[in-house]
Coordinates of C-alpha atoms in Angstrom, one line a residue:
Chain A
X806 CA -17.2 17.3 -27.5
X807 CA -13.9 18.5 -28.2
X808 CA -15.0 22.3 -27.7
X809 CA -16.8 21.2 -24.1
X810 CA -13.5 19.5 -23.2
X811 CA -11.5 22.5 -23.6
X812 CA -13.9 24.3 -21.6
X813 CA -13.4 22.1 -19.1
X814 CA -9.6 22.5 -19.1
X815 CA -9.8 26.3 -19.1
X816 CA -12.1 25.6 -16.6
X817 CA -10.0 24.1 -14.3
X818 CA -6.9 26.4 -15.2
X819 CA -9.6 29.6 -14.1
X820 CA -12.0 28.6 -11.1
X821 CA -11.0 26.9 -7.9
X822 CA -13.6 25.0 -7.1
X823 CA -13.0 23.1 -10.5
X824 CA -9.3 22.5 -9.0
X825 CA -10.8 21.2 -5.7
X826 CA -13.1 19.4 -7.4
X827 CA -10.6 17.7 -9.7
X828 CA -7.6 17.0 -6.9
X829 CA -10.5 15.7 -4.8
X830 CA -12.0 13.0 -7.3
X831 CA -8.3 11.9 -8.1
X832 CA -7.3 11.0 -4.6
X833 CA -10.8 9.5 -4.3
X834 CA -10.5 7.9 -7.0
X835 CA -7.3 5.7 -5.8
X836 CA -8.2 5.3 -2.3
X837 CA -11.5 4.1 -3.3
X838 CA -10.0 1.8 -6.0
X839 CA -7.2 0.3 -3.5
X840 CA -9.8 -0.1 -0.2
X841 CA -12.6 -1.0 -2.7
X842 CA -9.9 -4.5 -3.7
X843 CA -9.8 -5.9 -0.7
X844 CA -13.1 -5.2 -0.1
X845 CA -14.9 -7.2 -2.7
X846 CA -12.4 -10.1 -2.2
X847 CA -14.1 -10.4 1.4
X848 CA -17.2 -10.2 0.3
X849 CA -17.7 -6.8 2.5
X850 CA -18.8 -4.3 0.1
X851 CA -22.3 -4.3 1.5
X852 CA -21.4 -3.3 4.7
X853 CA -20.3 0.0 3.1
X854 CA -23.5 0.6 1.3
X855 CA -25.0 0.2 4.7
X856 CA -22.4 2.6 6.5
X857 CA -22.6 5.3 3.8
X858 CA -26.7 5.7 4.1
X859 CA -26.3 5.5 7.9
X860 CA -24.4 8.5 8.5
X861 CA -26.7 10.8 6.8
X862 CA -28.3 12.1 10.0
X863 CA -24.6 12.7 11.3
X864 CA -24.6 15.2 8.1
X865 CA -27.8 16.8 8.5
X866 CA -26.8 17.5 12.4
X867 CA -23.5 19.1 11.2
X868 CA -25.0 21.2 8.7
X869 CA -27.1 22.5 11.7
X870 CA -24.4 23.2 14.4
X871 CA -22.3 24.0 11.8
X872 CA -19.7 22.0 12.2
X873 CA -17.6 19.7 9.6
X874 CA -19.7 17.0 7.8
X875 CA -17.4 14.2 8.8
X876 CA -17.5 14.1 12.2
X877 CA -21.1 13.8 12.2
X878 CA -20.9 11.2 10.0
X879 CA -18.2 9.4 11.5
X880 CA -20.0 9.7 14.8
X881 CA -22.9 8.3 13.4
X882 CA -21.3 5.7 11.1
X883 CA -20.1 4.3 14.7
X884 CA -23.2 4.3 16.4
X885 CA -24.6 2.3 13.6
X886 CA -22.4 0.1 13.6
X887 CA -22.9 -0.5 17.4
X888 CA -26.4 -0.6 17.1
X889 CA -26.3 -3.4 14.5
X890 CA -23.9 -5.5 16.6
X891 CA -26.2 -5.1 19.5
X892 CA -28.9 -6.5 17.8
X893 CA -27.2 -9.0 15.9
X894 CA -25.5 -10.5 19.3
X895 CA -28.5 -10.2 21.3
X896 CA -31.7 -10.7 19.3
X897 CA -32.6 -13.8 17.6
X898 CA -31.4 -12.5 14.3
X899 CA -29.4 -12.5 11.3
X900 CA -26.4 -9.4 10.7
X901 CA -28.6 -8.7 6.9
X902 CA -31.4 -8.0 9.1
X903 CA -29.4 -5.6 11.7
X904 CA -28.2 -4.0 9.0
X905 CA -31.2 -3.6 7.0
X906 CA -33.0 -2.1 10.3
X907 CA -30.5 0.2 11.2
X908 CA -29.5 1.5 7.9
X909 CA -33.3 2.7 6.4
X910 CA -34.4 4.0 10.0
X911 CA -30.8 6.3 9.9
X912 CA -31.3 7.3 6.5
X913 CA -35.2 8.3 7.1
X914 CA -34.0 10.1 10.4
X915 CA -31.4 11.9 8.4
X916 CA -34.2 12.6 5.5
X917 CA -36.4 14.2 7.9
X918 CA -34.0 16.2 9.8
X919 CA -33.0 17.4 6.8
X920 CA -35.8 18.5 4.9
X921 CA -37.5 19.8 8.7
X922 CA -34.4 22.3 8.2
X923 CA -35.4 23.2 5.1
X924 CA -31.9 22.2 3.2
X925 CA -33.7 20.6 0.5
X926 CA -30.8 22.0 -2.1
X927 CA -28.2 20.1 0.5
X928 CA -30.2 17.2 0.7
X929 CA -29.9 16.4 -3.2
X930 CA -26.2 17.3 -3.0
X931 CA -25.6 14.9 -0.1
X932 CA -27.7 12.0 -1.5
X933 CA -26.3 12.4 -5.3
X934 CA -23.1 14.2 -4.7
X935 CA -22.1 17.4 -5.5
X936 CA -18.2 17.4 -6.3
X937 CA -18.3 21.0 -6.8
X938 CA -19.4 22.3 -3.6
X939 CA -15.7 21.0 -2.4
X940 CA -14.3 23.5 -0.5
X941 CA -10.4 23.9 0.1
X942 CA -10.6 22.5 3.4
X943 CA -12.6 19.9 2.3
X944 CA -10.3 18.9 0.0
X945 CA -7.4 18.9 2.4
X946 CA -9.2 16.6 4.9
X947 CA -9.7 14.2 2.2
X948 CA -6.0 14.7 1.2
X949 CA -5.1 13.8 4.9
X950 CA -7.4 10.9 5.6
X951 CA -6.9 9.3 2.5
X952 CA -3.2 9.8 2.8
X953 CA -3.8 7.9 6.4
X954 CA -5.9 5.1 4.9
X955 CA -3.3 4.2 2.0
X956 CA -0.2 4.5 4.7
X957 CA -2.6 1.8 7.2
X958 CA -2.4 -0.4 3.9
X959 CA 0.9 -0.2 2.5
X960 CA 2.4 -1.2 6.1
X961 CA -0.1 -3.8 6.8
X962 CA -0.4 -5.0 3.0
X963 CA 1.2 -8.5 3.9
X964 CA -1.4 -9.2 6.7
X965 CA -4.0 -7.8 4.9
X966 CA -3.5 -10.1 1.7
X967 CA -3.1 -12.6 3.5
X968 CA -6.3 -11.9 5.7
X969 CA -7.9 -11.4 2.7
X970 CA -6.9 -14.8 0.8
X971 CA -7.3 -17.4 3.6
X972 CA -8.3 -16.0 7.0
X973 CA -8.2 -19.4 8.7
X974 CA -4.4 -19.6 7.6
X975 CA -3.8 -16.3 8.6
X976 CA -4.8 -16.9 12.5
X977 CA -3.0 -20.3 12.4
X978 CA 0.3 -17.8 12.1
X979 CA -0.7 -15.9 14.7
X980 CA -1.9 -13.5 12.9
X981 CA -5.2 -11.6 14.4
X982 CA -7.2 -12.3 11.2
X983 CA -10.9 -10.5 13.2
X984 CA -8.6 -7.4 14.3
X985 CA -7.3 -7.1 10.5
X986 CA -11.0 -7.8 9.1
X987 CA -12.3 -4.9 11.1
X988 CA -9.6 -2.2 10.9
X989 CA -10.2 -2.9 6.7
X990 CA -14.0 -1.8 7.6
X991 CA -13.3 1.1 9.6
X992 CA -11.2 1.9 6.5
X993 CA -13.8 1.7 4.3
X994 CA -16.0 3.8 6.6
X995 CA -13.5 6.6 6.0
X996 CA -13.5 6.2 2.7
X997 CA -17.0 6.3 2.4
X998 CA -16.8 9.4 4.4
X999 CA -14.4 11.7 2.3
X1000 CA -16.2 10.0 -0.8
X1001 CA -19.3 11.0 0.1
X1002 CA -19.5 14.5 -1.0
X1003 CA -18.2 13.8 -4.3
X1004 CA -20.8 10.7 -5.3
X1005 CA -23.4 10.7 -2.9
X1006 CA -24.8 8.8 0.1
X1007 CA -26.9 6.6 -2.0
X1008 CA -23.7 5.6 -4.4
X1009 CA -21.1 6.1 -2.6
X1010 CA -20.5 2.1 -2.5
X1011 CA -20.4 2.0 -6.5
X1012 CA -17.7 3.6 -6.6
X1013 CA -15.8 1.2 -4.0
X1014 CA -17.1 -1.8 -5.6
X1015 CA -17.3 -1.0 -9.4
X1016 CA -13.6 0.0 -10.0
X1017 CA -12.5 -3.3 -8.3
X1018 CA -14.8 -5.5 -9.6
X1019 CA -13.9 -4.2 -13.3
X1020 CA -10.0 -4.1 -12.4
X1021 CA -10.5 -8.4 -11.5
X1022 CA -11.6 -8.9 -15.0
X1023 CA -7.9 -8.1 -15.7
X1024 CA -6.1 -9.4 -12.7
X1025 CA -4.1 -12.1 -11.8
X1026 CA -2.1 -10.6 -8.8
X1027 CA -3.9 -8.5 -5.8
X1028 CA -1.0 -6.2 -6.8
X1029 CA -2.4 -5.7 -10.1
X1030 CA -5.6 -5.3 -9.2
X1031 CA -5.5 -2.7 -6.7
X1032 CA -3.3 -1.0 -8.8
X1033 CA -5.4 -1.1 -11.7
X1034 CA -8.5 -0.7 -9.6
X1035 CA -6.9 2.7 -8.3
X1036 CA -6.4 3.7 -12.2
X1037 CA -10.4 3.3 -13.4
X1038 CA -11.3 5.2 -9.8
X1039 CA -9.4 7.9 -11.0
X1040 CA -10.4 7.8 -14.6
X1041 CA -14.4 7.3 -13.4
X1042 CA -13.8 10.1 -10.9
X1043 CA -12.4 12.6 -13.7
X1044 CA -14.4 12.0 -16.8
X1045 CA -17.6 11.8 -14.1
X1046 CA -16.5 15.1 -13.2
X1047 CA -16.6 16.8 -16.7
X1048 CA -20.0 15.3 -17.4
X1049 CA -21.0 16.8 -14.9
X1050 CA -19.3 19.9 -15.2
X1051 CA -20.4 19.9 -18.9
X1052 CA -24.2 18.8 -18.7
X1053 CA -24.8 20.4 -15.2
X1054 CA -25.6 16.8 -14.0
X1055 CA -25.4 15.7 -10.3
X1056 CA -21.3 14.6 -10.1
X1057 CA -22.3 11.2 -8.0
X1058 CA -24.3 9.9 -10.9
X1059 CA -21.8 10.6 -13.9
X1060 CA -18.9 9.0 -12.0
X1061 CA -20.6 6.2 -10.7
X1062 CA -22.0 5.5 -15.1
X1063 CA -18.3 5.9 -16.1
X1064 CA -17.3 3.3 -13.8
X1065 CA -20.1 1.3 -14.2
X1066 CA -19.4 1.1 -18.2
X1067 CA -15.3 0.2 -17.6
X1068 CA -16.8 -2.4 -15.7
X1069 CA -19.3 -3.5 -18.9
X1070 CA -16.3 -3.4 -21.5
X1071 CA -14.4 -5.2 -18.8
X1072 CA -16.5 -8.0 -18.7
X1073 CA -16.7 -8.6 -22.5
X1074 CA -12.8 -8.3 -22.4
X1075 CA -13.0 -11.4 -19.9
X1076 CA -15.4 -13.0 -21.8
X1077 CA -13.6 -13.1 -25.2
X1078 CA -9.8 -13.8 -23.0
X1079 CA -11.9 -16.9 -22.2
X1080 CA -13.1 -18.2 -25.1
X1081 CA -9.8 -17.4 -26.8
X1082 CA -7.7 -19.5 -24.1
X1083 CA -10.2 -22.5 -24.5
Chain B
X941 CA 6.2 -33.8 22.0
X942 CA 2.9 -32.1 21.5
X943 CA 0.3 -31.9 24.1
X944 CA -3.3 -30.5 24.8
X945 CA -3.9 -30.2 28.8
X946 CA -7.3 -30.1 30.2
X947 CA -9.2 -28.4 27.2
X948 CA -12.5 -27.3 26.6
X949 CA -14.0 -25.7 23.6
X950 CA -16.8 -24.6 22.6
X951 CA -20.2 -22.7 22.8
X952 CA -22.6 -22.6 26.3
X953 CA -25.0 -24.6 24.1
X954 CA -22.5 -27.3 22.6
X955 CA -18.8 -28.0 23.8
X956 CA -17.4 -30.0 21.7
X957 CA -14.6 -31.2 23.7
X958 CA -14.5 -30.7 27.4
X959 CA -11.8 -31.3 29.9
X960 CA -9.9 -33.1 26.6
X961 CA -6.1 -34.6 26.9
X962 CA -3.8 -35.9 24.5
X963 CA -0.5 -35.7 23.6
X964 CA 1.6 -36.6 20.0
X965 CA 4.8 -37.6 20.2
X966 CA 7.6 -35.9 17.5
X967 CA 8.8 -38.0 14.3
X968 CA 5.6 -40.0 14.0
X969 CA 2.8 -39.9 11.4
X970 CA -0.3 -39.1 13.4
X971 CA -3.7 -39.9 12.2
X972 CA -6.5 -38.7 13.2
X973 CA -9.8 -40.3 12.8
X974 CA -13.3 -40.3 14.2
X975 CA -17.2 -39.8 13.3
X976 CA -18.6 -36.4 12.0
X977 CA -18.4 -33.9 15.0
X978 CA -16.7 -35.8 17.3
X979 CA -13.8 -32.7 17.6
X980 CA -11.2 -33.5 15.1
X981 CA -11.1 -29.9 13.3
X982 CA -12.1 -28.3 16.6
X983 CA -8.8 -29.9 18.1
X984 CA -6.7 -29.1 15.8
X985 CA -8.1 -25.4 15.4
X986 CA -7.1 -25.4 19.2
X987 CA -3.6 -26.2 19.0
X988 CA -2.9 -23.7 16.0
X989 CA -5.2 -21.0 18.1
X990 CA -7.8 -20.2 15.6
X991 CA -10.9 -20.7 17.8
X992 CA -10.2 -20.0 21.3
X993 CA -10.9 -22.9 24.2
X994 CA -12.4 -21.5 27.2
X995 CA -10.1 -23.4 29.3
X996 CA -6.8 -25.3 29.3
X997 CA -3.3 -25.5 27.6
X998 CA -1.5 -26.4 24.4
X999 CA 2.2 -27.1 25.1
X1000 CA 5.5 -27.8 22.9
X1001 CA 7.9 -29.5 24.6
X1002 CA 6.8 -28.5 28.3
X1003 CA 6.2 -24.6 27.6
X1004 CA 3.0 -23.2 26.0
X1005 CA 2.1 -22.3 22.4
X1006 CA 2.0 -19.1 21.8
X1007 CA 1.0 -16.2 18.8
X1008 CA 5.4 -16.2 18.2
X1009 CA 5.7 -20.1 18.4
X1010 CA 3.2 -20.8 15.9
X1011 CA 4.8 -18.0 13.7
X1012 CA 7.6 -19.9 13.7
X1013 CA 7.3 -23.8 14.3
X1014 CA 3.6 -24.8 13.6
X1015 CA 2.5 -25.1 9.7
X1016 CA -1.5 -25.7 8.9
X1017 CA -3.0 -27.1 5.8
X1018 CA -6.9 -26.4 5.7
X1019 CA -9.6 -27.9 4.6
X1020 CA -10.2 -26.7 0.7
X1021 CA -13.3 -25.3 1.5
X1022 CA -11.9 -23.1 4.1
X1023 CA -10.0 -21.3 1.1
X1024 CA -11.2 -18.5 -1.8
X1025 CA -10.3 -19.6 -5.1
X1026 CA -11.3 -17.2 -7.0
X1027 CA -8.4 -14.9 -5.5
X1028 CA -6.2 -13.6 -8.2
X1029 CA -3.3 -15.4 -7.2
X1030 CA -0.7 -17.6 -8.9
X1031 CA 0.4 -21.4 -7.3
X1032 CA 3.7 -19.8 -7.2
X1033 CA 2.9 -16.5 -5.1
X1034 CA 0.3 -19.1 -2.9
X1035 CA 3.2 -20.9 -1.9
X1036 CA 5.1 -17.8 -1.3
X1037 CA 2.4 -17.0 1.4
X1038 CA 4.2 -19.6 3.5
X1039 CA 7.2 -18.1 3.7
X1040 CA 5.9 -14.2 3.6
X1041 CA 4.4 -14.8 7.1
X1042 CA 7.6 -16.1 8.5
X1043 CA 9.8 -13.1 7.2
X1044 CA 9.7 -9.7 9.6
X1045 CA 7.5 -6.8 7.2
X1046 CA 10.0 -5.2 5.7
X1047 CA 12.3 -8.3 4.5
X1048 CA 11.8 -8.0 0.6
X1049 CA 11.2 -11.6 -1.4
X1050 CA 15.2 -12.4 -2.4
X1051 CA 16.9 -16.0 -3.9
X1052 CA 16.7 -17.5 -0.6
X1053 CA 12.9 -17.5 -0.3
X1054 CA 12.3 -17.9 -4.2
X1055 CA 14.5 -21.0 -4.1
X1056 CA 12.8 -22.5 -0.9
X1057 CA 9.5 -22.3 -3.0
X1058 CA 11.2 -23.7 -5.6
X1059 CA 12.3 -26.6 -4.2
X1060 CA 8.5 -27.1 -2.3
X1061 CA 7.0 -26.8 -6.0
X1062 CA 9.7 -29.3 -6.7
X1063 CA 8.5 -32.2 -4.1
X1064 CA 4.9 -31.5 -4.8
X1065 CA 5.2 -31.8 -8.6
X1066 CA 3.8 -28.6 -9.3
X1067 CA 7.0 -27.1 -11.1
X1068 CA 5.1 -27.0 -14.5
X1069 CA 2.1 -25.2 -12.8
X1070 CA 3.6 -22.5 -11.4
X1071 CA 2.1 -19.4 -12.9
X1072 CA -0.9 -20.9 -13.2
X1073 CA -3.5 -19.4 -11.3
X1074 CA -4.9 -21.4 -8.7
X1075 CA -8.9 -21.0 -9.9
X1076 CA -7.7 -23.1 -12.9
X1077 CA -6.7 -26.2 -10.9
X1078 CA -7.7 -29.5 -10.3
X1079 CA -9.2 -30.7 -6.7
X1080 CA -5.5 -32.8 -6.3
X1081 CA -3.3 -29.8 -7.9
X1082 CA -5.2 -27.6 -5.2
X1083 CA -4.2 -29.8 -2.1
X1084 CA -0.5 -30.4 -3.3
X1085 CA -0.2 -26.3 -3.6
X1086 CA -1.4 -25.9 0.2
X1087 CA 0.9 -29.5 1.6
X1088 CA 3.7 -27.2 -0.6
X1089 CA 3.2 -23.9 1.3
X1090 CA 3.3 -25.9 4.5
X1091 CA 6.3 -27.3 3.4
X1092 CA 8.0 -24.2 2.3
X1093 CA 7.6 -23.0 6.3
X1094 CA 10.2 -25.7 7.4
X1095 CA 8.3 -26.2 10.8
X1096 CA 8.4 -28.6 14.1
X1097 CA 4.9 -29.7 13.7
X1098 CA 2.3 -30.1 11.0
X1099 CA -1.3 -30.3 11.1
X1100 CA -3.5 -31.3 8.4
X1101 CA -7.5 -31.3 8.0
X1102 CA -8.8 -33.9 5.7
X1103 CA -6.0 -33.2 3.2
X1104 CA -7.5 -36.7 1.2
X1105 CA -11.0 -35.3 0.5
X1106 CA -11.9 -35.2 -3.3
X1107 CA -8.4 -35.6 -4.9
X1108 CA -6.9 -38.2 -7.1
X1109 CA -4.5 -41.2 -5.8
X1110 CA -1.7 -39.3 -8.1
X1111 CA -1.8 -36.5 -5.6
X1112 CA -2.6 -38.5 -2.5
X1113 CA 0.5 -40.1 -3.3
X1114 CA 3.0 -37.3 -3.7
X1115 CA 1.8 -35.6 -0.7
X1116 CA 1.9 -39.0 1.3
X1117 CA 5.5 -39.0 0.8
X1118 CA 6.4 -35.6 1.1
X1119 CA 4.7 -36.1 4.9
X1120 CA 6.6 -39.6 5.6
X1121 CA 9.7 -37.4 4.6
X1122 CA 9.0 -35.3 7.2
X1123 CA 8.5 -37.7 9.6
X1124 CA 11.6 -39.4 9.0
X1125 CA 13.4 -36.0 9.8
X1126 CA 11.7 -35.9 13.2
X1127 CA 8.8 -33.9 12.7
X1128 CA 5.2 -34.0 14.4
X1129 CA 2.5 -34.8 11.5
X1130 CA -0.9 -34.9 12.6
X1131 CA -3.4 -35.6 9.8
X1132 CA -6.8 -36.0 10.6
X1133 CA -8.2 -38.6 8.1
X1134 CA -11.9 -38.8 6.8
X1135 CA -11.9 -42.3 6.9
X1136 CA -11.2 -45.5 8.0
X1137 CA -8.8 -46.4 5.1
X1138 CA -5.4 -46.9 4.4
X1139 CA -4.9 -46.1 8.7
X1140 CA -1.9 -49.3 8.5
X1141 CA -0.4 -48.2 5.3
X1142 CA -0.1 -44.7 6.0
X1143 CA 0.2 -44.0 10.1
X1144 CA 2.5 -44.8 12.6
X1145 CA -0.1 -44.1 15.4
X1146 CA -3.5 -43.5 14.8
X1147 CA -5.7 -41.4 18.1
X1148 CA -9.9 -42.2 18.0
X1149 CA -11.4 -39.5 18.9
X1150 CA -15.4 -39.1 19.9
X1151 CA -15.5 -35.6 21.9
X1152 CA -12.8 -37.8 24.4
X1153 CA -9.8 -40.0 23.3
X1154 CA -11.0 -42.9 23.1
X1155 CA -8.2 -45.4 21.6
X1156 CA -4.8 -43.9 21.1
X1157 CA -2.2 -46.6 19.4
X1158 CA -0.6 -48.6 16.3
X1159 CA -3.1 -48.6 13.8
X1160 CA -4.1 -52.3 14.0
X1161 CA -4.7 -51.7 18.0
X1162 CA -7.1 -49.2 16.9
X1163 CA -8.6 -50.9 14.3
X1164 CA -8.8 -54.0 16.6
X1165 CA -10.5 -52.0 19.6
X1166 CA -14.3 -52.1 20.6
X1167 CA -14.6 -48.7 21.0
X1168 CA -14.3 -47.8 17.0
X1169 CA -17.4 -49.8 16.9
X1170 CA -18.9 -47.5 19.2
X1171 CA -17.6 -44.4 17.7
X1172 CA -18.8 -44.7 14.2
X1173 CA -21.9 -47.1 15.0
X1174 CA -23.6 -48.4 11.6
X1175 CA -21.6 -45.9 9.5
X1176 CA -18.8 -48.5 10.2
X1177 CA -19.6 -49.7 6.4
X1178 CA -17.6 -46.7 5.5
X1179 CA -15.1 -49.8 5.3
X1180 CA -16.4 -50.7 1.8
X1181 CA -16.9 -47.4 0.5
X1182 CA -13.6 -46.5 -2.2
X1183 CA -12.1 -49.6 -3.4
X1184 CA -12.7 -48.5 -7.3
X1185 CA -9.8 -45.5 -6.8

């Protein structure tokens, strides 16, 4: 253990892609940890899981023309979205069902284009995450649109909490409570999108939706908790890194455990708060 | 005075009020009452501009209600259900909310604000309470926290939906005279009232509504008029319904 850690650390001090790796999953880490908040407290997270598998044939199509991932995937992360508004508003059905539809047929789209290319390797590394494969530039877009996605919050945090607590209130102030509701998705589309290369298109919603649902357990402020939902993204997004540095595991996987067992011991620290202040 | 001019509301398949006037005059306790449906949350979601009418006006005092007006003169109390209590938040920092989307964005929280919370705590009887978080209160502790971040907004006119429903007569109470308070300083308080109870102890002017107006008066002329038969039909036994509070 201790020996694999300090291989780790020498690691990092040596090789680049170790550094991108690292600088990636720590701003991922926090901007998935602040979105992720408000997320869960509307009840959104889902949404996410369905935007994350639906751009996967906007990555397959970049890898062919060989342009950047993220537009791909942002172009096809809209179109989804589109798509299941059309069919919600028009058809006689429910939004689960839209987005049920439209999310499996993109990601078996995406899963044939892919594997018609022959990118097999890429195809594991986009569904599980490879964190390693990080390039500099890649690492600098993520910078840049996280950077964006945490200024949209800080200057809108007052609507957004109060969005977020009591919607109805919010429009009797004059507040546009739908306009807030959907800019906080499109921010958790580009989260999923810089996220994606480091856990994954199949868990890249875990890691929005574990950190914060761990950091409630401790929470009595939305300050608090996105603030200490940022903190166990990072720490999920670093040790996940060094398991998967260390035991040549996919990265997606080992983050998304370490969050997923803050979250456990975070529950049985709620649990026993409970029983002590009965 | 407060008025809705020529309003209609709703979906293709069910508008719930259609060509719909009415107006409330300032510094009286308005109840609202009528049967399930009949418009009461739909009109009062008008006039605060939460669900859009497809046609007609809300005006205060002759000019129209607008996004910056209701920022600064209209306050809203919800229904409970309406409202997620399992947010991490505090009663205090609830109440807080009330005055947070009154201040411009970058106006940090100083004495003044703390102090007007403060004093709304103070008239609701929520003092003790304050740090509790509002997941661990009662149905009655719940209601008094939303009256008390109305109250904290110092507004023209107040609207309240069904602010009665599942809370103790301890409650009921305080937040009865925090509203006759506010009518005595000359505000609107429309309240629109679940039942048929109490319309003569606790309104100065009590408006019928079945998708129309159909009586608008002194409590005992509403109570007194055919058309409440009509309204609430057999359900009228709603008469007999609480007297064990």
């Amino acid at each position: 253990m201790i020996t694999s850690l300090i291989n780790f650390i020498n690691g990092i001090g040596q090789y680049d892609f170790l550094q991108n790796a690292l600088i990636s999953g720590l701003i991922i880490g926090i901007v998935a940890g602040v979105v992720g908040s408000f997320s869960i407290l509307q009840g959104t997270s889902l949404i996410g899981d369905a935007m994350s598998h639906a751009v996967l044939p906007g990555i397959a199509i970049a890898s062919i023309l060989g342009i950047p991932f993220y537009i791909g995937a942002g172009f096809f992360g809209l179109l989804a979205a589109a798509i299941i508004y059309l069919i919600s508003e028009n058809l006689p059905l429910k939004s689960d069902t839209a987005i049920g539809i439209t999310f499996s047929s993109f990601f078996a789209v995406g899963t044939i284009i892919m594997t018609l290319d022959h990118s097999t390797t890429r195809l594991t590394d986009i569904l599980f995450g490879n964190i390693l494969v990080v390039t500099r530039t890649d690492m600098i877009s993520t910078l840049i649109i996280s950077t964006l996605v945490l200024a949209f919050i800080f200057i809108f945090y007052r609507e957004l909490y109060v969005v977020t607590f009591d919607k109805t209130y919010a429009k009797s102030q004059g507040i546009n409570s739908n306009l807030f509701r959907q800019l906080l998705i499109l921010m958790l589309s580009l989260v999923i999108i810089v996220a994606l290369q480091a856990v994954g298109v199949i868990l890249v919603t875990a890691l929005l939706i574990t950190p914060a649902a761990a950091a409630r357990m401790f929470s009595k402020r939305l300050s608090t908790m996105i603030f200490l939902s940022a903190i166990i993204g990072v720490i999920s997004a670093v040790f996940g890194l060094y398991f998967s540095y260390t035991f040549g595991i996919p990265s997606g996987p080992s983050i998304v455990v370490v969050s997923a067992l803050i979250f456990v011991v975070s529950t049985i620290f709620y649990q026993i708060k409970r029983v002590i202040s009965k | 005075m407060l008025e809705i001019k020529n309003l209609t509301i709703g979906y293709d398949s069910n508008i719930v009020l259609s060509d719909f006037s009415v107006s409330f005059s300032s510094g009286q306790l308005i109840g609202v009452i009528g049967p399930n449906g009949a418009g009461k949350s739909t009109m009062i979601k008008a006039i605060l501009g939460i669900n859009k009418p497809r046609s007609g006006q809300i005006l205060i005092d002759g000019s129209k209600v607008t996004p910056k007006i209701l920022n600064t003169n209209f306050s809203y109390v919800p229904q409970k259900i309406e409202i997620d209590f399992d947010f991490p938040i505090n009663v205090f920092d609830t109440v807080m909310l009330g005055q947070l989307t009154r201040v411009s964005r970058w106006h940090s929280i100083d004495k003044t604000d703390k102090k007007k919370v403060t004093d709304a705590l103070a008239k609701l009887d929520l003092n003790d309470i304050s740090e509790k978080q509002i997941s661990d209160l009662s149905g009655g502790q719940r209601q008094r926290v939303l009256v008390a971040r109305s109250l904290v907004q110092q507004s023209e006119v107040y609207l309240l939906d069904e602010p009665f429903v599942g809370i103790d007569a301890t409650s009921e109470n305080t937040i009865m005279n925090v509203l006759r308070e506010l009518r005595n300083q000359g505000k609107t308080v429309i309240i629109v009232h679940h039942d048929l109870d109490k319309l003569v102890e606790y309104f100065d002017e009590v408006v019928l509504l079945n998708h129309e107006v159909l009586v608008q008066g002194t409590p005992s002329q509403v109570l007194a008029d055919s058309s409440l038969m009509r309204a609430y039909g057999d359900s009228l036994s709603v008469f007999n319904r609480r007297p064990e509070l």
